[in-house]
Amino acid sequence: MAQANPHPAVSADGCWHNLRLAPQLYVSEVADIPEGTLACIVVQQGRMVWVGPQDAMPAQYQALPRHDGAGRLVTPGLIDCHTHLVYGGERANEFAMRLAGASYEEVARAGGGIVSSVRATREASEDELVALALPRLEQLLAEGVTAIEIKSGYGLALEHERKQLRAARRLGELCAVTVRTTFLGAHALPPEYAGRSQEYTDLVCQVMLPALAAEGLIDAVDVFCERIAFSLAETEQVFEAAKALGLPVKLHAEQLSNMEGAALAARYGALSCDHIEHLSEHGIAEMKKAGTVAVLLPGAFYTLRDTKVPPIEELRAAKVPMAVSTDHNPGTSPCLSLLLMANMACTLFRLTVPEALAGITRHAAQALGLQDEQGLIAVGRPANFVLWPVQQAAELAYWFGSKPDCTVVRQGLIAQQAKA
Ligand code: NIG
Ligand code: FE
């Protein structure tokens, strides 16, 4: 049975002082804090109760236990808002196929792709899935992640989707991290339904979704709307079923082509539309109206050697919030570093550093409906923050391939202490 590395449940309560707050990611009790001013965060019973310049900290907190930040930069805990973390097997062979010239669609049509992960996931037990996913999760957590979304979608049958979602929930119990589960039963057509897409969509809507929702396993519902996956009409059918159950939706939208999926998702009040390389102006306008977050996934873009960049300038002009995520999955983004994704969102998609940092904190929280709890350092929220060994916020997106020695406060506990 999988066991998390025993992390001592050390309370983070007390006064965290000598901190430098990363700009735009906090709300201070005493106006804005000029950059470079030392600040403190007071934590009581696992929640932040005061945030501000340290020379303005009320006397009542003076006697609390002290945690010296030694001038380190602090951000909210990072949020990975789009992952397929729970699966069996790996797909390094497809990496080789694509290097030899095959496209993602060709690999999928040749029986590889998502369906090959479905085979391996179906063969694995729930315990095995937890054991496989745990070290992946631990790598993300070591880099300051305090909330993560985990999708199903490699089971594609009731019992196997259940197994994936239960494994995801168990990961949240093993490691004090917020896990949001997303049901992605409409990820690919399982081989036994070849040529019977409508029948499979009916099964998703009428059997799988209601059963798994009743078991409390679903926080949101997603669909892969694409030529090689589900049509716009099938997507809408799944959204209707989610709506009937009161579940929020999100969408793998316009990754390989423009299906106008984003506009549809926005009409259903989607939390987010993800990938969106081929997003249209109409899609942007509908997302803006609905307050839907645009989730950028540079890992998949990079792996597939895509050349169509998401319409960043248009999203920026429309003030659609942009999030950035790993999209961790065994096919198109076997990536376990959210900071690397922030770097690639800047380099490949031309995000500014503040946009990239909002993308892995504030906006990622919004993409999960967690904006009142996570993604921002502010009074009243659970203590989730990270102390980084850097001088300036830009360094978080600048370095790549390194694992920063950070202190992580997660759910009011000191989950990781920096070595130096
Ligand atoms: O987000 N685009 C569809 N789904 C995944 C890829 C899944 C896979 O290839 O296994 C994604 O990139
Ligand atoms: Fe994905």
PDB file of C-alpha atoms and ligand atoms in Angstrom, residues 82 84 91 104 114 154 187 224 252 255 275 300 327 329-332, ligand 1:
ATOM      1  CA  HIS A  82      -4.830  20.830 -15.094  1.00  0.00           C
ATOM      2  CA  HIS A  84      -3.820  13.795 -15.610  1.00  0.00           C
ATOM      3  CA  ARG A  91       4.494   6.276 -23.418  1.00  0.00           C
ATOM      4  CA  TYR A 104      -0.128  13.181 -32.331  1.00  0.00           C
ATOM      5  CA  ILE A 114      -4.705   8.036 -24.911  1.00  0.00           C
ATOM      6  CA  TYR A 154      -7.783   6.851 -18.679  1.00  0.00           C
ATOM      7  CA  HIS A 187     -11.525  11.899 -23.119  1.00  0.00           C
ATOM      8  CA  PHE A 224     -11.833  16.558 -24.945  1.00  0.00           C
ATOM      9  CA  HIS A 252     -10.005  20.664 -23.517  1.00  0.00           C
ATOM     10  CA  GLN A 255      -5.996  22.255 -29.099  1.00  0.00           C
ATOM     11  CA  HIS A 275      -5.011  24.400 -24.444  1.00  0.00           C
ATOM     12  CA  ALA A 300       1.898  19.859 -24.479  1.00  0.00           C
ATOM     13  CA  ASP A 327      -1.057  19.240 -18.054  1.00  0.00           C
ATOM     14  CA  ASN A 329       0.123  13.285 -18.637  1.00  0.00           C
ATOM     15  CA  PRO A 330       2.078  10.363 -20.076  1.00  0.00           C
ATOM     16  CA  GLY A 331       1.524  11.308 -23.709  1.00  0.00           C
ATOM     17  CA  THR A 332       1.927  14.986 -24.402  1.00  0.00           C
TER      18      THR A 332
HETATM   19  O1  NIG B   1      -4.348  17.444 -22.169  1.00  0.00           O
HETATM   20  N1  NIG B   1      -5.579  16.654 -25.134  1.00  0.00           N
HETATM   21  C1  NIG B   1      -6.005  15.659 -24.575  1.00  0.00           C
HETATM   22  N2  NIG B   1      -5.612  15.131 -23.424  1.00  0.00           N
HETATM   23  C2  NIG B   1      -4.308  15.238 -22.882  1.00  0.00           C
HETATM   24  C3  NIG B   1      -3.365  14.296 -23.516  1.00  0.00           C
HETATM   25  C4  NIG B   1      -3.638  12.960 -23.049  1.00  0.00           C
HETATM   26  C5  NIG B   1      -2.727  11.914 -23.608  1.00  0.00           C
HETATM   27  O2  NIG B   1      -2.147  12.045 -24.701  1.00  0.00           O
HETATM   28  O3  NIG B   1      -2.652  10.896 -22.906  1.00  0.00           O
HETATM   29  C6  NIG B   1      -3.797  16.652 -22.901  1.00  0.00           C
HETATM   30  O4  NIG B   1      -2.847  17.009 -23.593  1.00  0.00           O
END
